[in-house]
């Protein structure tokens, strides 16, 4: 195995009790310093793969290697340089963030001074320094989440395995996490992150592994996503007020929108089909800046499924 | 591959880390106050009640065996409180998502958690014996304290290991920490004693293989035949547990339930 | 003759036993001597002066010697006293009703100690020694003097200190070994191959 390969899976299969193959022969390699997105719709098997990679579950067959060590057989060697964030972890309510991080620092064999120093650094990074010595049980969900993120980067890992890292965060938090992940690029940290949001992955990753029904469909550079975004740039918007004819025209006149489709009393589907690629976020920003009160929006969530179906067909056709 | 010595040293250190982490977690919680105060209050009842309303028993051994008849209950309460949620809590509260992806063998985590639950339970038992000993000295003088007390204490510690093991087993088996705590508690408090009594008094065979029956040794070692309800003969017992066999049964329960629990925990999926 | 003797013994001693057991269970003070001299007036200065045990608190299973001392302050040998044909001493115990019976003689102005051995069983025990004058002319046995004593026997100790310590060591040993075991198993080549 080349030294530069840090994460490797070989024909991973995970079958659950009811015969469901959540992961069905997944093989991929990730090189040092790469930021790789693991993309797939709900139920594709992303979390299952990541749980195998972090020794939370054992694969039915195949193996997962980190730095050349089988994760399930030699977790002590494989995981010592890995920071992970999986799902929405709970908290040890009766401890303080300092005590909590101290334990993990010791598990990762960090020297004492380093632990104390990192507690300050990391808590500052996630904006929890003020609550360093208060019980975690009193924290809000967002604070708990930020603490979990702090824990995953606490020991300065050179490999980060993140499952839906922005889940449950507010837009401000999402932005911060993105910046954090991007900053790792410079530090030669390998990042493997799962997401079901195309947009999300395209913003931070170098390359993408497409997963569908437990199988890897394609591995591509993030440019591929830009192409997809070009084709499938639509966003469902729910507005506070009901929509009239004037609003529709106003939206149609906007640079970033080509088509406006009325879905309901105050629900719209906006599409950008040609011209320069713009992200859904930009479309949203334009809409808001034009005085529309947006209650909710869901960018490209539905069409990722469509995209996968077409990708599958494409693949089968070429065979 | 690293040397086996380093490997073992790492595992030992990891176990120690888990133990101290568990202890820190336990000692922040109400369960410590509950069980530690029970360890003082229960034996105090046996001092205060006879002091005010009745007379103390004639011998220190009689007093001790009366007072210590409740240590069994305390072991079960403390064991259920400390071990009842060690594994199920990790899954139910999803803290396992933080704990398990660390560079540790899961084996050391689970053994550390077992020991981490065993230590506070043993501390509670020790406090109970300490209180009882102080009472014995107070009532009967220093000379009254004999090695029967030490024997009973040691038997109680062995029983503690098996009680904690049984609760630990349920904790690894069940999804919710409240059910695992309650099932652990009731299996030792009711289910096993009921089976043992049915076998003893109805079927009339000796239930030597039931750990709660062996737990009778905790007070049996004082070798006082308590006359409950007066009259010569007093208590009617069909069987009494054999000292050696009883302790071996306890150890077997400890090991079987501990390792079954660990096996289930390792197999169990982190959802 | 014999039959009558036993009958008297039964009634007299039975009463004493009952009272002493009641005392024993309610008062329960170990090794307390209870003196009960049957005749009120001491016509003849002969009697049981002492009932003691070789051990104050024996353990279950131990052999205990019971000493019954009979003193004779008369100027005649016991047995030569007027009207008295024989002097008997009877030792009674609650469980085995008549424990021992012996024909005795004690010299003038002296005392003599008689020994009985008993294998201790656990619990409280009351012993009563009674001295009888056997008067053949009247065809009766006259209880003359008696003495009771209570002996508390500790039950056989259950178990020892070493075994539970050993059991704790076994538990900790195996749990400790379980911590170390994976490091060893990982290094067994056969197991490694099997898992690949
Ligand atoms: N513990 C389990 N028992 C049975 N089936 C499971 C279990 N965990 C996951 N699955 C199934 O395996 C499949 C893949 O699940 P997984 O959580 O890996 O998907 P995912 O890609 O992470 O989806 P999401 O975007 O919803 O998080 C799903 O169909 C799920 O129902
Ligand atoms: Mg998932």
Coordinates of N, CA, C and O in Angstrom, one line a residue, chain B residues 14-144:
Chain B
X14 N -5.4 2.3 29.6 CA -6.8 2.7 29.1 C -7.9 2.2 30.1 O -8.8 2.9 30.3
X15 N -7.6 1.0 30.7 CA -8.6 0.5 31.7 C -8.7 1.5 32.9 O -9.7 1.9 33.3
X16 N -7.5 1.9 33.3 CA -7.4 2.8 34.4 C -8.1 4.1 34.1 O -8.9 4.7 34.9
X17 N -7.9 4.6 32.9 CA -8.6 5.9 32.4 C -10.1 5.7 32.5 O -10.8 6.6 33.0
X18 N -10.6 4.6 32.0 CA -12.0 4.4 32.0 C -12.6 4.3 33.4 O -13.6 4.9 33.8
X19 N -11.8 3.6 34.3 CA -12.2 3.5 35.7 C -12.3 4.9 36.3 O -13.3 5.3 36.9
X20 N -11.3 5.7 36.1 CA -11.3 7.0 36.8 C -12.4 7.9 36.2 O -13.0 8.7 36.9
X21 N -12.6 7.8 34.9 CA -13.7 8.5 34.2 C -15.0 8.1 34.8 O -15.9 9.0 35.1
X22 N -15.2 6.8 34.9 CA -16.5 6.3 35.5 C -16.7 6.8 36.9 O -17.8 7.2 37.2
X23 N -15.6 6.7 37.7 CA -15.8 7.2 39.1 C -16.2 8.6 39.1 O -17.0 9.0 39.9
X24 N -15.5 9.4 38.3 CA -15.8 10.9 38.3 C -17.3 11.1 37.9 O -18.0 11.9 38.5
X25 N -17.7 10.3 36.9 CA -19.1 10.4 36.5 C -20.1 10.0 37.6 O -21.1 10.7 37.9
X26 N -19.7 8.9 38.3 CA -20.6 8.4 39.4 C -20.7 9.4 40.5 O -21.7 9.7 41.1
X27 N -19.5 9.9 40.9 CA -19.5 10.8 42.1 C -20.1 12.1 41.9 O -20.1 12.9 42.8
X28 N -20.5 12.4 40.7 CA -21.2 13.7 40.5 C -22.7 13.5 40.6 O -23.4 14.5 40.5
X29 N -23.1 12.3 40.9 CA -24.6 12.1 40.7 C -25.2 11.8 42.1 O -24.5 11.4 43.0
X30 N -26.5 11.9 42.1 CA -27.3 11.7 43.3 C -27.1 10.3 43.9 O -27.2 10.1 45.1
X31 N -26.9 9.4 43.0 CA -26.8 8.0 43.4 C -25.8 7.8 44.5 O -25.9 6.9 45.4
X32 N -24.7 8.6 44.5 CA -23.7 8.5 45.5 C -24.3 8.9 46.9 O -24.1 8.2 47.9
X33 N -25.0 10.0 46.9 CA -25.6 10.5 48.1 C -26.6 9.4 48.6 O -26.5 9.1 49.8
X34 N -27.4 8.9 47.7 CA -28.4 7.9 48.2 C -27.7 6.7 48.8 O -28.0 6.4 49.9
X35 N -26.8 6.1 48.0 CA -26.3 4.8 48.5 C -25.4 5.0 49.7 O -25.4 4.2 50.6
X36 N -24.6 6.1 49.7 CA -23.7 6.3 50.9 C -24.5 6.7 52.1 O -24.1 6.2 53.2
X37 N -25.6 7.4 52.0 CA -26.3 7.7 53.2 C -27.1 6.5 53.7 O -27.2 6.3 54.9
X38 N -27.5 5.6 52.8 CA -28.2 4.4 53.2 C -27.2 3.5 54.0 O -27.6 2.9 54.9
X39 N -25.9 3.6 53.5 CA -24.9 2.7 54.2 C -24.7 3.2 55.6 O -24.2 2.4 56.4
X40 N -25.1 4.4 56.0 CA -25.0 4.9 57.3 C -26.3 4.7 58.1 O -26.4 4.3 59.2
X41 N -27.4 5.0 57.3 CA -28.7 5.1 58.0 C -29.2 3.6 58.4 O -29.6 3.4 59.5
X42 N -29.0 2.7 57.4 CA -29.5 1.3 57.7 C -28.9 0.7 59.0 O -29.7 0.3 59.8
X43 N -27.6 0.7 59.1 CA -27.1 0.2 60.4 C -27.5 1.0 61.6 O -27.6 0.5 62.7
X44 N -27.7 2.3 61.4 CA -28.0 3.2 62.5 C -29.4 2.8 63.1 O -29.6 2.9 64.3
X45 N -30.3 2.4 62.2 CA -31.6 1.9 62.6 C -31.5 0.8 63.7 O -32.2 0.9 64.7
X46 N -30.5 -0.1 63.4 CA -30.4 -1.2 64.3 C -29.7 -0.8 65.7 O -29.7 -1.5 66.6
X47 N -29.2 0.4 65.7 CA -28.7 1.0 66.9 C -29.8 1.7 67.7 O -30.0 1.6 68.8
X48 N -30.4 2.6 66.9 CA -31.4 3.5 67.5 C -32.6 2.8 68.0 O -33.0 3.0 69.2
X49 N -33.2 1.9 67.2 CA -34.4 1.3 67.6 C -34.3 0.5 68.9 O -35.1 0.7 69.8
X50 N -33.3 -0.4 69.0 CA -33.2 -1.1 70.3 C -32.9 -0.2 71.5 O -33.3 -0.4 72.6
X51 N -32.1 0.8 71.1 CA -31.7 1.8 72.2 C -32.9 2.4 72.8 O -32.9 2.6 74.0
X52 N -33.9 2.8 72.0 CA -35.0 3.5 72.6 C -36.1 2.6 73.0 O -36.7 2.7 74.1
X53 N -36.4 1.6 72.2 CA -37.6 0.8 72.5 C -37.4 -0.6 73.1 O -38.2 -1.2 73.6
X54 N -36.2 -1.1 72.9 CA -35.9 -2.4 73.3 C -34.5 -2.6 73.9 O -33.9 -1.6 74.3
X55 N -34.0 -3.8 73.9 CA -32.7 -4.0 74.4 C -31.8 -4.5 73.3 O -32.3 -5.1 72.4
X56 N -30.5 -4.2 73.4 CA -29.6 -4.8 72.4 C -29.5 -6.3 72.6 O -29.7 -6.8 73.7
X57 N -29.2 -7.0 71.6 CA -29.0 -8.5 71.7 C -27.9 -8.7 72.7 O -27.1 -7.9 73.0
X58 N -27.8 -10.0 73.2 CA -26.9 -10.3 74.2 C -25.4 -10.3 73.7 O -24.5 -9.9 74.4
X59 N -25.2 -10.7 72.5 CA -23.8 -10.8 72.0 C -23.6 -9.9 70.8 O -24.5 -9.6 70.1
X60 N -22.4 -9.5 70.7 CA -22.0 -8.7 69.6 C -22.3 -9.3 68.2 O -22.7 -8.7 67.3
X61 N -22.1 -10.7 68.2 CA -22.3 -11.4 67.0 C -23.8 -11.4 66.6 O -24.1 -11.2 65.4
X62 N -24.6 -11.5 67.6 CA -26.1 -11.4 67.3 C -26.4 -10.1 66.8 O -27.2 -10.0 65.8
X63 N -25.9 -9.0 67.4 CA -26.2 -7.7 67.0 C -25.7 -7.5 65.5 O -26.4 -7.0 64.7
X64 N -24.5 -7.9 65.3 CA -23.9 -7.7 64.0 C -24.7 -8.5 62.9 O -25.0 -7.9 61.8
X65 N -25.1 -9.7 63.2 CA -25.8 -10.5 62.2 C -27.2 -9.9 61.9 O -27.7 -9.9 60.8
X66 N -27.7 -9.3 63.0 CA -29.0 -8.6 62.8 C -28.9 -7.4 61.9 O -29.6 -7.2 60.9
X67 N -27.9 -6.5 62.3 CA -27.6 -5.3 61.5 C -27.2 -5.6 60.1 O -27.6 -4.9 59.2
X68 N -26.4 -6.6 59.9 CA -25.9 -6.9 58.6 C -26.9 -7.6 57.7 O -26.6 -7.8 56.5
X69 N -28.0 -8.0 58.3 CA -29.0 -8.7 57.4 C -29.5 -7.7 56.4 O -30.1 -8.1 55.4
X70 N -29.2 -6.4 56.5 CA -29.6 -5.5 55.5 C -28.5 -5.1 54.5 O -28.8 -4.4 53.6
X71 N -27.4 -5.6 54.7 CA -26.3 -5.3 53.8 C -26.5 -5.8 52.4 O -26.2 -5.2 51.4
X72 N -27.2 -7.0 52.4 CA -27.6 -7.6 51.2 C -28.5 -6.7 50.3 O -28.2 -6.5 49.1
X73 N -29.4 -6.0 51.0 CA -30.3 -5.1 50.3 C -29.5 -3.9 49.7 O -29.7 -3.5 48.6
X74 N -28.6 -3.4 50.6 CA -27.8 -2.3 50.2 C -26.9 -2.6 49.0 O -26.8 -1.8 48.1
X75 N -26.4 -3.8 49.0 CA -25.5 -4.2 47.9 C -26.3 -4.2 46.6 O -25.9 -3.7 45.5
X76 N -27.6 -4.7 46.7 CA -28.4 -4.7 45.5 C -28.8 -3.3 45.0 O -28.7 -3.0 43.8
X77 N -29.1 -2.5 46.0 CA -29.5 -1.1 45.6 C -28.3 -0.4 45.0 O -28.4 0.2 43.9
X78 N -27.2 -0.4 45.7 CA -26.0 0.3 45.2 C -25.5 -0.3 43.9 O -25.2 0.4 42.9
X79 N -25.5 -1.6 43.8 CA -25.1 -2.3 42.5 C -26.0 -1.8 41.4 O -25.5 -1.5 40.3
X80 N -27.3 -1.8 41.6 CA -28.2 -1.4 40.5 C -28.0 0.0 40.1 O -28.0 0.4 39.0
X81 N -27.7 0.9 41.1 CA -27.5 2.3 40.8 C -26.2 2.5 40.1 O -26.2 3.3 39.1
X82 N -25.2 1.8 40.5 CA -23.9 2.1 39.9 C -23.7 1.3 38.6 O -23.0 1.8 37.7
X83 N -24.2 0.1 38.5 CA -23.9 -0.7 37.3 C -25.1 -0.7 36.3 O -25.0 -1.1 35.2
X84 N -26.3 -0.3 36.8 CA -27.5 -0.4 36.0 C -27.5 0.3 34.7 O -28.1 -0.2 33.7
X85 N -26.7 1.3 34.6 CA -26.7 2.1 33.3 C -25.4 2.2 32.6 O -25.3 2.9 31.7
X86 N -24.4 1.5 33.1 CA -23.0 1.7 32.5 C -23.0 1.4 31.0 O -22.4 2.2 30.3
X87 N -23.7 0.4 30.6 CA -23.6 0.1 29.1 C -24.9 0.7 28.5 O -24.8 1.4 27.5
X88 N -26.1 0.4 29.0 CA -27.3 0.9 28.4 C -27.3 2.4 28.3 O -27.8 2.9 27.3
X89 N -26.8 3.1 29.3 CA -26.7 4.5 29.2 C -25.9 5.0 28.1 O -26.2 6.0 27.4
X90 N -24.8 4.3 27.8 CA -23.9 4.7 26.8 C -24.6 4.6 25.4 O -24.3 5.4 24.5
X91 N -25.5 3.6 25.3 CA -26.2 3.5 24.0 C -27.4 4.4 24.0 O -27.7 5.1 23.0
X92 N -28.2 4.5 25.1 CA -29.4 5.3 25.1 C -29.1 6.7 24.9 O -29.7 7.4 24.2
X93 N -28.1 7.2 25.6 CA -27.7 8.6 25.5 C -26.8 9.0 24.4 O -26.4 10.1 24.2
X94 N -26.4 7.9 23.7 CA -25.5 8.1 22.5 C -24.2 8.7 22.8 O -23.5 9.3 22.0
X95 N -23.8 8.6 24.1 CA -22.4 9.0 24.4 C -21.4 8.1 23.9 O -20.2 8.4 23.7
X96 N -21.9 6.8 23.6 CA -21.0 5.9 23.0 C -20.4 6.3 21.6 O -19.3 5.9 21.2
X97 N -21.2 7.2 21.0 CA -20.7 7.7 19.7 C -19.4 8.6 19.9 O -18.6 8.8 19.0
X98 N -19.2 9.0 21.1 CA -17.9 9.8 21.4 C -16.9 8.8 22.0 O -15.7 8.9 21.7
X99 N -17.4 7.8 22.8 CA -16.4 7.0 23.5 C -15.8 5.9 22.7 O -14.6 5.6 22.7
X100 N -16.7 5.2 21.9 CA -16.2 4.0 21.2 C -15.3 4.3 20.0 O -14.4 3.4 19.7
X101 N -15.4 5.4 19.3 CA -14.4 5.6 18.2 C -13.0 6.0 18.7 O -12.3 6.7 17.9
X102 N -12.7 5.8 19.9 CA -11.4 6.2 20.4 C -10.4 5.0 20.2 O -10.8 3.9 20.1
X103 N -9.1 5.3 20.2 CA -8.1 4.2 20.1 C -8.0 3.4 21.3 O -7.0 3.4 22.0
X104 N -9.0 2.7 21.6 CA -9.0 1.7 22.8 C -9.7 0.5 22.3 O -10.5 0.5 21.5
X105 N -9.3 -0.6 23.0 CA -10.0 -1.8 22.8 C -11.3 -1.7 23.5 O -11.3 -1.2 24.7
X106 N -12.4 -2.1 22.9 CA -13.7 -2.0 23.6 C -13.7 -2.9 24.9 O -14.4 -2.6 25.9
X107 N -13.0 -4.0 24.8 CA -12.8 -4.8 26.0 C -12.4 -4.0 27.2 O -12.9 -4.2 28.3
X108 N -11.4 -3.2 27.0 CA -10.9 -2.4 28.2 C -11.9 -1.4 28.7 O -12.0 -1.1 29.9
X109 N -12.6 -0.9 27.7 CA -13.7 0.1 28.1 C -14.7 -0.6 29.0 O -15.1 -0.1 30.1
X110 N -15.1 -1.8 28.6 CA -16.2 -2.5 29.3 C -15.7 -3.0 30.7 O -16.4 -2.9 31.7
X111 N -14.5 -3.5 30.7 CA -14.0 -4.0 32.0 C -13.8 -2.8 32.9 O -14.1 -2.8 34.1
X112 N -13.3 -1.7 32.3 CA -13.1 -0.5 33.1 C -14.4 0.0 33.7 O -14.5 0.4 34.9
X113 N -15.5 -0.1 32.9 CA -16.8 0.3 33.4 C -17.3 -0.6 34.5 O -17.9 -0.2 35.4
X114 N -17.0 -1.9 34.4 CA -17.4 -2.8 35.4 C -16.7 -2.5 36.7 O -17.3 -2.4 37.8
X115 N -15.4 -2.4 36.6 CA -14.6 -2.0 37.8 C -15.1 -0.7 38.4 O -15.2 -0.5 39.6
X116 N -15.3 0.2 37.5 CA -15.8 1.6 37.9 C -17.1 1.5 38.6 O -17.4 2.4 39.4
X117 N -17.9 0.5 38.3 CA -19.2 0.4 39.1 C -19.0 -0.4 40.4 O -19.6 -0.2 41.4
X118 N -18.0 -1.3 40.3 CA -17.7 -2.2 41.5 C -17.1 -1.4 42.6 O -17.5 -1.6 43.8
X119 N -16.2 -0.5 42.3 CA -15.5 0.3 43.3 C -16.5 1.0 44.2 O -16.5 0.9 45.4
X120 N -17.4 1.9 43.7 CA -18.3 2.6 44.6 C -19.2 1.7 45.4 O -19.5 2.0 46.5
X121 N -19.6 0.6 44.7 CA -20.5 -0.4 45.5 C -19.7 -1.0 46.6 O -20.3 -1.1 47.7
X122 N -18.5 -1.3 46.4 CA -17.7 -1.9 47.5 C -17.4 -0.8 48.6 O -17.4 -1.1 49.8
X123 N -17.3 0.4 48.1 CA -17.1 1.5 49.1 C -18.4 1.6 50.0 O -18.3 1.8 51.2
X124 N -19.5 1.5 49.4 CA -20.8 1.6 50.2 C -20.8 0.4 51.2 O -21.2 0.6 52.3
X125 N -20.5 -0.8 50.7 CA -20.5 -1.9 51.6 C -19.5 -1.7 52.8 O -19.8 -2.0 53.9
X126 N -18.3 -1.2 52.4 CA -17.3 -0.9 53.5 C -17.9 0.1 54.5 O -17.6 -0.1 55.7
X127 N -18.6 1.1 54.1 CA -19.1 2.1 55.0 C -20.1 1.4 55.9 O -20.2 1.7 57.1
X128 N -20.9 0.5 55.3 CA -21.9 -0.2 56.1 C -21.2 -1.0 57.3 O -21.6 -0.9 58.4
X129 N -20.1 -1.7 56.9 CA -19.4 -2.5 57.9 C -18.7 -1.6 58.9 O -18.6 -2.0 60.1
X130 N -18.2 -0.5 58.4 CA -17.6 0.4 59.3 C -18.6 0.9 60.4 O -18.3 0.9 61.6
X131 N -19.7 1.3 59.9 CA -20.8 1.8 60.8 C -21.2 0.8 61.8 O -21.2 1.0 63.0
X132 N -21.4 -0.5 61.3 CA -21.8 -1.5 62.2 C -20.7 -1.8 63.2 O -21.0 -2.0 64.4
X133 N -19.4 -1.8 62.8 CA -18.3 -2.1 63.7 C -18.2 -1.0 64.8 O -18.0 -1.3 66.0
X134 N -18.4 0.2 64.4 CA -18.4 1.3 65.4 C -19.5 1.1 66.4 O -19.3 1.2 67.6
X135 N -20.7 0.7 65.9 CA -21.8 0.4 66.8 C -21.5 -0.7 67.8 O -21.7 -0.6 69.0
X136 N -20.9 -1.8 67.2 CA -20.5 -2.9 68.1 C -19.6 -2.5 69.2 O -19.7 -2.9 70.3
X137 N -18.6 -1.7 68.8 CA -17.6 -1.2 69.8 C -18.3 -0.4 70.8 O -18.1 -0.5 72.0
X138 N -19.2 0.5 70.3 CA -20.0 1.3 71.2 C -20.8 0.6 72.2 O -20.9 0.9 73.4
X139 N -21.4 -0.5 71.8 CA -22.3 -1.3 72.7 C -21.6 -2.3 73.5 O -21.8 -2.4 74.7
X140 N -20.7 -3.0 72.8 CA -20.1 -4.2 73.5 C -18.6 -4.0 73.9 O -18.0 -4.9 74.4
X141 N -18.0 -2.9 73.4 CA -16.6 -2.7 73.7 C -15.7 -3.2 72.6 O -16.2 -4.0 71.8
X142 N -14.5 -2.8 72.6 CA -13.5 -3.2 71.6 C -13.3 -4.7 71.4 O -13.2 -5.2 70.3
X143 N -13.4 -5.3 72.6 CA -13.1 -6.8 72.6 C -14.2 -7.6 71.8 O -13.9 -8.7 71.3
X144 N -15.3 -7.0 71.6 CA -16.4 -7.7 71.0 C -16.2 -7.8 69.5 O -16.9 -8.7 68.9

